[in-house]
């Protein structure tokens, strides 16, 4: 057993851990990085990267099917399921060197492979090594939650951790348990690959965190792509029968309905990875929601921080990056502890159309009793969207009642995740909706949707009294 002292020991080589390790080393610190699984964590290996690569291929398949909308001859796309999946893995492999052990060792970081276990608040064991440090960062991420459904373990199932590498043959029928972002994204992608997809969602609405009008657009598109949505339903049991898997579905009426399928994908939420760390030996408090931290991302031991999915509640790569940058700063300048500024967090569900969101939506505002004005701009009235035959969706902006202060934005559109950035910056800098309206937007672009929705608010200011005053001024100027 060897003993080494570091400035920082980082546990977990996902986004939060990698950014923390690289940032600390770049500033001159001595860093150890521990990873028990694959370098790059969930985002690179089983999350954002492979899913978006798959979505990219299936979006092209959809465009080929819609060729007549672009004045082309109608055609049926030809592809091999195995080829599409191989392309996804190849694209993932192209990005993997950015997160590789070799790269981080070249940065001067000591990388240890294996599970980490706290021996005390100041020591961690990995393999035969005992690592000591001034500070520790827990960045162990999250994993798929598996609901306690009778027979599920027996029939076998996929999660996002296994589907991209273990699903090697195209199933005819796929049942997806969960209608959140993962379930909807992969459900649409697999439906476009010719698989008969059934999405089972416990709540009455898919994408239950979004407003009903936004979720409704996605549902209609999923159904147009061939997916079946069973909302307000739950799976009571699963069983194997005659070479198939049969789900017993309660549709809310108390009657069980059999749904046969060839494969099951569980997309029913995430759970933090805290097991095996022996956080009790470190004196670090945690719960079923993750490691408990304050606004500075310090745990119950002030020299131990936690970042990324293991903290929550926002389990996004960009939030993990924000956490890591905050932790690096706070470790270097402990007397100037910065708060993690996660008040304005954007997110996007990468279906077609995408659903991008920042701040409050109407559901949130009503629940909080906040009075608001709402301005909605249909995508169909954006010239570039018309030219691109991508006219589905809308942008909806909430402002505080009687003001142009932006409370939240929801965009349902192709490229919605990119279009949202302007509003995120406006909210971050305190720029009101009228400021966006005064900003020049290139024509013709999808980004004009921001200016057009701002123009809507300006039109509401043209009251009858104001109109009379302006009419008087024009008449006066004609003399």
C-alpha positions as semicolon CSV with decimal commas, in nm:
position;residue;x (nm);y (nm);z (nm)
1;X;0,000;0,000;0,000
2;X;0,135;0,340;-0,094
3;X;0,034;0,674;0,052
4;X;0,024;1,001;-0,146
5;X;-0,090;1,351;-0,050
6;X;-0,279;1,563;-0,304
7;X;-0,440;1,904;-0,316
8;X;-0,757;1,746;-0,451
9;X;-0,880;1,390;-0,493
10;X;-1,171;1,369;-0,736
11;X;-1,398;1,064;-0,727
12;X;-1,569;1,012;-1,060
13;X;-1,454;1,087;-1,416
14;X;-1,777;1,216;-1,563
15;X;-1,826;1,580;-1,661
16;X;-1,813;1,719;-1,306
17;X;-1,507;1,517;-1,214
18;X;-1,316;1,578;-1,533
19;X;-1,373;1,954;-1,531
20;X;-1,277;1,971;-1,164
21;X;-0,959;1,769;-1,220
22;X;-0,850;1,957;-1,532
23;X;-0,932;2,297;-1,383
24;X;-0,744;2,230;-1,061
25;X;-0,443;2,088;-1,243
26;X;-0,442;2,377;-1,487
27;X;-0,411;2,616;-1,193
28;X;-0,115;2,425;-1,055
29;X;-0,276;2,184;-0,811
30;X;-0,175;1,822;-0,759
31;X;-0,474;1,606;-0,848
32;X;-0,577;1,242;-0,828
33;X;-0,876;1,124;-1,032
34;X;-1,057;0,801;-0,948
35;X;-1,295;0,620;-1,185
36;X;-1,444;0,274;-1,136
37;X;-1,608;0,253;-1,480
38;X;-1,553;0,421;-1,814
39;X;-1,376;0,754;-1,845
40;X;-1,623;1,023;-1,951
41;X;-1,902;0,894;-1,733
42;X;-2,267;0,876;-1,833
43;X;-2,268;1,170;-2,076
44;X;-2,004;1,034;-2,311
45;X;-2,075;0,664;-2,285
46;X;-2,445;0,614;-2,223
47;X;-2,615;0,953;-2,229
48;X;-2,594;1,275;-2,427
49;X;-2,335;1,170;-2,683
50;X;-2,469;0,835;-2,811
51;X;-2,832;0,942;-2,789
52;X;-2,778;1,258;-2,995
53;X;-2,571;1,067;-3,250
54;X;-2,859;0,822;-3,286
55;X;-3,112;1,105;-3,309
56;X;-2,903;1,266;-3,585
57;X;-2,933;0,955;-3,802
58;X;-3,303;0,911;-3,740
59;X;-3,373;1,278;-3,817
60;X;-3,218;1,222;-4,160
61;X;-3,432;0,912;-4,206
62;X;-3,740;1,122;-4,128
63;X;-3,635;1,387;-4,381
64;X;-3,592;1,125;-4,651
65;X;-3,941;0,996;-4,580
66;X;-4,067;1,354;-4,615
67;X;-3,872;1,422;-4,935
68;X;-4,177;1,552;-5,120
69;X;-4,199;1,847;-4,879
70;X;-3,873;1,970;-5,033
71;X;-3,986;1,913;-5,391
72;X;-3,798;1,585;-5,424
73;X;-3,933;1,256;-5,551
74;X;-4,096;1,044;-5,287
75;X;-3,863;0,772;-5,162
76;X;-3,830;0,520;-4,884
77;X;-3,508;0,540;-4,683
78;X;-3,300;0,224;-4,689
79;X;-3,078;0,147;-4,395
80;X;-2,957;-0,130;-4,171
81;X;-3,035;-0,101;-3,802
82;X;-2,690;-0,237;-3,727
83;X;-2,534;0,029;-3,949
84;X;-2,713;0,313;-3,773
85;X;-2,608;0,181;-3,433
86;X;-2,249;0,136;-3,554
87;X;-2,240;0,496;-3,677
88;X;-2,358;0,610;-3,332
89;X;-2,074;0,421;-3,166
90;X;-1,822;0,556;-3,418
91;X;-1,928;0,915;-3,345
92;X;-1,900;0,847;-2,974
93;X;-1,552;0,703;-3,025
94;X;-1,451;1,021;-3,210
95;X;-1,518;1,224;-2,894
96;X;-1,383;0,972;-2,644
97;X;-1,016;1,090;-2,658
98;X;-1,124;1,420;-2,500
99;X;-1,212;1,228;-2,182
100;X;-0,950;0,954;-2,198
101;X;-0,715;0,844;-1,925
102;X;-0,420;0,915;-2,154
103;X;-0,522;1,277;-2,201
104;X;-0,562;1,342;-1,830
105;X;-0,236;1,171;-1,744
106;X;-0,065;1,395;-2,000
107;X;-0,211;1,690;-1,810
108;X;-0,021;1,564;-1,504
109;X;-0,316;1,408;-1,323
110;X;-0,276;1,073;-1,148
111;X;-0,560;0,849;-1,266
112;X;-0,668;0,552;-1,054
113;X;-0,909;0,290;-1,186
114;X;-1,138;0,113;-0,943
115;X;-1,401;0,182;-0,676
116;X;-1,323;0,443;-0,414
117;X;-1,398;0,406;-0,044
118;X;-1,353;0,664;0,230
119;X;-1,144;0,543;0,522
120;X;-1,185;0,871;0,709
121;X;-1,269;1,233;0,628
122;X;-0,913;1,271;0,495
123;X;-0,837;0,936;0,330
124;X;-0,972;0,739;0,037
125;X;-0,872;0,390;-0,066
126;X;-0,871;0,273;-0,428
127;X;-0,720;-0,066;-0,494
128;X;-0,401;-0,091;-0,289
129;X;-0,351;0,287;-0,274
130;X;-0,450;0,515;0,012
131;X;-0,492;0,872;-0,109
132;X;-0,477;1,170;0,124
133;X;-0,575;1,522;0,026
134;X;-0,656;1,867;0,150
135;X;-0,986;1,851;-0,038
136;X;-1,205;1,581;-0,190
137;X;-1,471;1,612;-0,459
138;X;-1,747;1,351;-0,490
139;X;-1,860;1,341;-0,853
140;X;-1,989;0,986;-0,886
141;X;-2,294;1,072;-1,099
142;X;-2,623;0,886;-1,118
143;X;-2,769;0,568;-1,263
144;X;-3,107;0,461;-1,401
145;X;-3,381;0,396;-1,146
146;X;-3,546;0,059;-1,193
147;X;-3,906;0,040;-1,066
148;X;-4,005;-0,262;-0,854
149;X;-4,218;-0,437;-1,114
150;X;-4,300;-0,802;-1,071
151;X;-4,110;-1,019;-1,318
152;X;-3,902;-0,735;-1,466
153;X;-3,567;-0,878;-1,363
154;X;-3,667;-1,215;-1,498
155;X;-3,745;-1,104;-1,853
156;X;-3,440;-0,879;-1,884
157;X;-3,448;-0,515;-1,985
158;X;-3,238;-0,234;-2,122
159;X;-3,157;0,104;-1,970
160;X;-2,962;0,391;-2,122
161;X;-2,653;0,225;-1,971
162;X;-2,695;-0,086;-2,187
163;X;-2,914;-0,006;-2,488
164;X;-2,647;0,165;-2,698
165;X;-2,407;-0,129;-2,683
166;X;-2,621;-0,433;-2,604
167;X;-2,910;-0,376;-2,844
168;X;-2,745;-0,533;-3,149
169;X;-3,050;-0,658;-3,340
170;X;-3,360;-0,456;-3,422
171;X;-3,659;-0,569;-3,217
172;X;-3,997;-0,556;-3,388
173;X;-4,165;-0,418;-3,076
174;X;-4,014;-0,209;-2,797
175;X;-4,184;-0,104;-2,475
176;X;-4,041;0,200;-2,299
177;X;-4,123;0,250;-1,932
178;X;-4,121;0,625;-1,878
179;X;-4,230;0,923;-2,086
180;X;-3,972;1,173;-1,968
181;X;-3,694;1,318;-2,184
182;X;-3,500;0,991;-2,221
183;X;-3,811;0,787;-2,298
184;X;-3,940;1,038;-2,553
185;X;-3,605;1,095;-2,726
186;X;-3,524;0,726;-2,765
187;X;-3,886;0,636;-2,831
188;X;-3,898;0,867;-3,130
189;X;-3,555;0,757;-3,255
190;X;-3,641;0,387;-3,244
191;X;-3,986;0,448;-3,395
192;X;-3,817;0,618;-3,690
193;X;-3,602;0,307;-3,727
194;X;-3,918;0,109;-3,794
195;X;-3,967;-0,036;-3,446
196;X;-4,319;-0,046;-3,305
197;X;-4,269;0,159;-2,989
198;X;-4,506;0,176;-2,692
199;X;-4,431;0,438;-2,425
200;X;-4,590;0,374;-2,085
201;X;-4,611;0,687;-1,870
202;X;-4,749;0,682;-1,516
203;X;-4,863;1,045;-1,515
204;X;-5,138;1,168;-1,750
205;X;-4,885;1,365;-1,957
206;X;-4,552;1,280;-2,114
207;X;-4,278;1,532;-2,033
208;X;-4,469;1,611;-1,716
209;X;-4,240;1,902;-1,620
210;X;-4,343;2,093;-1,932
211;X;-4,665;2,283;-2,000
212;X;-4,941;2,072;-2,156
213;X;-4,926;2,261;-2,486
214;X;-4,554;2,186;-2,524
215;X;-4,591;1,820;-2,426
216;X;-4,890;1,794;-2,657
217;X;-4,686;1,894;-2,961
218;X;-4,428;1,625;-2,884
219;X;-4,694;1,362;-2,824
220;X;-4,861;1,430;-3,156
221;X;-4,526;1,406;-3,335
222;X;-4,438;1,082;-3,156
223;X;-4,769;0,934;-3,263
224;X;-4,714;1,058;-3,619
225;X;-4,382;0,872;-3,615
226;X;-4,565;0,552;-3,521
227;X;-4,523;0,541;-3,142
228;X;-4,811;0,445;-2,913
229;X;-4,847;0,651;-2,594
230;X;-5,013;0,496;-2,289
231;X;-5,034;0,789;-2,046
232;X;-5,186;0,760;-1,700
233;X;-5,087;0,395;-1,705
234;X;-4,856;0,174;-1,503
235;X;-4,693;-0,166;-1,545
236;X;-4,812;-0,418;-1,287
237;X;-4,601;-0,712;-1,401
238;X;-4,396;-0,856;-1,684
239;X;-4,362;-1,214;-1,802
240;X;-4,222;-1,420;-2,087
241;X;-4,478;-1,594;-2,305
242;X;-4,428;-1,783;-2,631
243;X;-4,095;-1,617;-2,700
244;X;-4,224;-1,265;-2,630
245;X;-4,236;-1,036;-2,332
246;X;-4,584;-0,945;-2,210
247;X;-4,645;-0,637;-1,997
248;X;-4,952;-0,624;-1,778
249;X;-5,066;-0,261;-1,804
250;X;-5,313;-0,087;-1,575
251;X;-5,457;0,197;-1,777
252;X;-5,609;0,366;-1,473
253;X;-5,940;0,185;-1,486
254;X;-5,831;-0,106;-1,269
255;X;-5,833;-0,346;-1,564
256;X;-5,510;-0,509;-1,675
257;X;-5,428;-0,498;-2,045
258;X;-5,162;-0,722;-2,197
259;X;-4,903;-0,544;-2,415
260;X;-4,666;-0,782;-2,598
261;X;-4,317;-0,669;-2,695
262;X;-3,977;-0,806;-2,784
263;X;-3,765;-0,576;-2,566
264;X;-3,812;-0,340;-2,272
265;X;-3,629;-0,011;-2,212
266;X;-3,654;0,133;-1,861
267;X;-3,640;0,514;-1,860
268;X;-3,802;0,585;-1,526
269;X;-3,572;0,844;-1,370
270;X;-3,229;0,856;-1,210
271;X;-3,076;0,769;-0,872
272;X;-2,751;0,912;-0,727
273;X;-2,445;0,689;-0,698
274;X;-2,362;0,699;-0,327
275;X;-2,337;0,329;-0,250
276;X;-1,997;0,179;-0,177
277;X;-1,828;0,509;-0,095
278;X;-1,867;0,453;0,281
279;X;-1,968;0,815;0,327
280;X;-2,039;0,737;0,692
281;X;-1,666;0,695;0,752
282;X;-1,612;1,039;0,600
283;X;-1,892;1,196;0,801
284;X;-2,070;1,305;0,483
285;X;-2,448;1,329;0,497
286;X;-2,663;1,205;0,208
287;X;-3,016;1,097;0,129
288;X;-3,205;0,912;-0,145
289;X;-3,178;1,234;-0,349
290;X;-2,797;1,245;-0,331
291;X;-2,516;1,399;-0,131
292;X;-2,631;1,690;0,084
293;X;-2,450;2,016;0,003
294;X;-2,482;2,386;0,078
295;X;-2,488;2,667;-0,179
296;X;-2,108;2,645;-0,201
297;X;-2,133;2,271;-0,286
298;X;-1,968;2,179;0,044
299;X;-2,087;1,864;0,216
300;X;-2,128;1,824;0,592
301;X;-1,746;1,810;0,591
302;X;-1,642;2,154;0,470
303;X;-1,329;2,026;0,293
304;X;-1,529;1,768;0,097
305;X;-1,734;1,893;-0,197
306;X;-1,986;1,721;-0,423
307;X;-2,079;1,810;-0,779
308;X;-2,290;1,694;-1,071
309;X;-2,564;1,432;-1,078
310;X;-2,479;1,298;-0,734
311;X;-2,603;1,631;-0,598
312;X;-2,901;1,706;-0,822
313;X;-3,171;1,821;-0,860
314;X;-3,071;1,926;-1,215
315;X;-2,902;1,624;-1,370
316;X;-2,760;1,788;-1,681
317;X;-2,408;1,792;-1,822
318;X;-2,403;2,172;-1,832
319;X;-2,500;2,189;-1,464
320;X;-2,223;1,942;-1,379
321;X;-1,984;2,176;-1,560
322;X;-2,116;2,473;-1,359
323;X;-2,074;2,278;-1,034
324;X;-1,718;2,184;-1,122
325;X;-1,616;2,541;-1,201
326;X;-1,767;2,657;-0,872
327;X;-1,582;2,386;-0,677
328;X;-1,247;2,466;-0,841
329;X;-1,286;2,830;-0,743
330;X;-1,392;2,753;-0,387
331;X;-1,106;2,511;-0,327
332;X;-0,849;2,762;-0,453
333;X;-1,003;3,057;-0,266
334;X;-1,163;2,905;0,046
335;X;-1,196;3,248;0,209
336;X;-1,406;3,370;-0,087
337;X;-1,658;3,089;-0,113
338;X;-1,875;3,141;-0,421
339;X;-2,236;3,028;-0,432
340;X;-2,344;2,796;-0,710
341;X;-2,557;3,020;-0,929
342;X;-2,808;2,770;-1,066
343;X;-3,110;3,001;-1,055
344;X;-3,126;3,022;-1,436
345;X;-3,079;2,671;-1,574
346;X;-3,173;2,588;-1,933
347;X;-3,259;2,241;-2,050
348;X;-3,366;2,075;-2,370
349;X;-3,541;1,755;-2,473
350;X;-3,398;1,656;-2,811
351;X;-3,706;1,518;-2,979
352;X;-3,824;1,650;-3,315
353;X;-3,931;1,919;-3,251
354;X;-3,710;1,994;-2,954
355;X;-3,850;2,133;-2,630
356;X;-3,619;2,390;-2,468
357;X;-3,692;2,560;-2,142
358;X;-3,550;2,810;-1,894
359;X;-3,713;2,957;-1,585
360;X;-4,081;2,919;-1,506
361;X;-4,353;2,796;-1,734
362;X;-4,724;2,869;-1,690
363;X;-4,775;2,565;-1,470
364;X;-4,500;2,683;-1,234
365;X;-4,623;3,043;-1,224
366;X;-4,980;2,942;-1,143
367;X;-4,860;2,705;-0,870
368;X;-4,656;2,987;-0,714
369;X;-4,941;3,236;-0,743
370;X;-4,734;3,466;-0,963
371;X;-4,920;3,707;-1,190
372;X;-4,775;3,706;-1,538
373;X;-4,824;3,805;-1,899
374;X;-4,766;3,547;-2,171
375;X;-4,660;3,606;-2,530
376;X;-4,664;3,322;-2,782
377;X;-4,514;3,319;-3,130
378;X;-4,598;3,031;-3,367
379;X;-4,301;2,885;-3,551
380;X;-4,518;2,872;-3,865
381;X;-4,493;3,254;-3,885
382;X;-4,111;3,250;-3,898
383;X;-4,003;3,282;-4,261
384;X;-3,695;3,058;-4,231
385;X;-3,906;2,784;-4,070
386;X;-4,146;2,803;-4,365
387;X;-3,858;2,781;-4,613
388;X;-3,713;2,482;-4,426
389;X;-4,053;2,304;-4,395
390;X;-4,005;2,298;-4,017
391;X;-4,316;2,485;-3,909
392;X;-4,424;2,287;-3,601
393;X;-4,408;2,454;-3,261
394;X;-4,400;2,788;-3,086
395;X;-4,204;3,013;-2,852
396;X;-4,373;3,120;-2,532
397;X;-4,235;3,388;-2,301
398;X;-4,366;3,468;-1,954
399;X;-4,303;3,814;-1,812
400;X;-4,394;3,953;-1,474
401;X;-4,737;4,116;-1,499
402;X;-4,718;4,463;-1,650
403;X;-4,339;4,453;-1,705
404;X;-4,095;4,315;-1,961
405;X;-3,896;4,118;-1,699
406;X;-3,865;3,762;-1,831
407;X;-3,977;3,491;-1,586
408;X;-3,938;3,196;-1,818
409;X;-3,930;3,075;-2,177
410;X;-4,046;2,757;-2,348
411;X;-3,956;2,693;-2,712
412;X;-4,094;2,400;-2,909
413;X;-3,919;2,392;-3,244
414;X;-3,640;2,241;-3,444
415;X;-3,318;2,396;-3,306
416;X;-3,502;2,504;-2,990
417;X;-3,200;2,430;-2,771
418;X;-2,991;2,674;-2,975
419;X;-3,267;2,936;-2,990
420;X;-3,305;2,935;-2,613
421;X;-2,954;3,068;-2,548
422;X;-3,052;3,428;-2,630
423;X;-3,323;3,420;-2,365
424;X;-3,092;3,256;-2,109
425;X;-2,843;3,539;-2,156
426;X;-3,121;3,798;-2,133
427;X;-3,241;3,653;-1,802
428;X;-2,886;3,626;-1,670
429;X;-2,807;3,990;-1,750
430;X;-3,148;4,129;-1,658
431;X;-3,227;4,228;-2,017
432;X;-3,602;4,261;-2,061
433;X;-3,811;4,136;-2,350
434;X;-3,810;4,484;-2,502
435;X;-3,428;4,473;-2,514
436;X;-3,448;4,159;-2,725
437;X;-3,696;4,335;-2,952
438;X;-3,450;4,620;-3,010
439;X;-3,172;4,378;-3,106
440;X;-3,105;4,318;-3,477
441;X;-3,160;3,958;-3,583
442;X;-3,036;3,833;-3,920
443;X;-3,301;3,758;-4,180
444;X;-3,404;3,492;-4,256
445;X;-3,311;3,293;-3,946
446;X;-3,494;3,088;-3,687
447;X;-3,364;3,335;-3,428
448;X;-3,617;3,591;-3,550
449;X;-3,865;3,413;-3,329
450;X;-3,713;3,600;-3,034
451;X;-3,767;3,940;-3,194
452;X;-4,117;3,853;-3,307
453;X;-4,229;3,742;-2,963
454;X;-4,082;4,063;-2,821
455;X;-4,276;4,263;-3,081
456;X;-4,594;4,109;-2,948
457;X;-4,537;4,271;-2,612
458;X;-4,468;4,605;-2,777
459;X;-4,805;4,584;-2,954
460;X;-4,985;4,544;-2,621
461;X;-4,851;4,884;-2,519
462;X;-5,043;5,048;-2,804
463;X;-5,350;5,126;-2,595
464;X;-5,645;5,329;-2,735
465;X;-5,518;5,634;-2,545
466;X;-5,167;5,593;-2,686
467;X;-5,310;5,547;-3,033
468;X;-5,506;5,874;-3,005
469;X;-5,194;6,058;-2,892
470;X;-4,990;5,919;-3,181
471;X;-5,269;6,008;-3,423
472;X;-5,264;6,366;-3,295
473;X;-4,886;6,383;-3,341
474;X;-4,905;6,254;-3,698
475;X;-5,184;6,502;-3,777
476;X;-4,981;6,784;-3,623
477;X;-4,676;6,689;-3,832
478;X;-4,878;6,709;-4,154
479;X;-4,947;7,082;-4,107
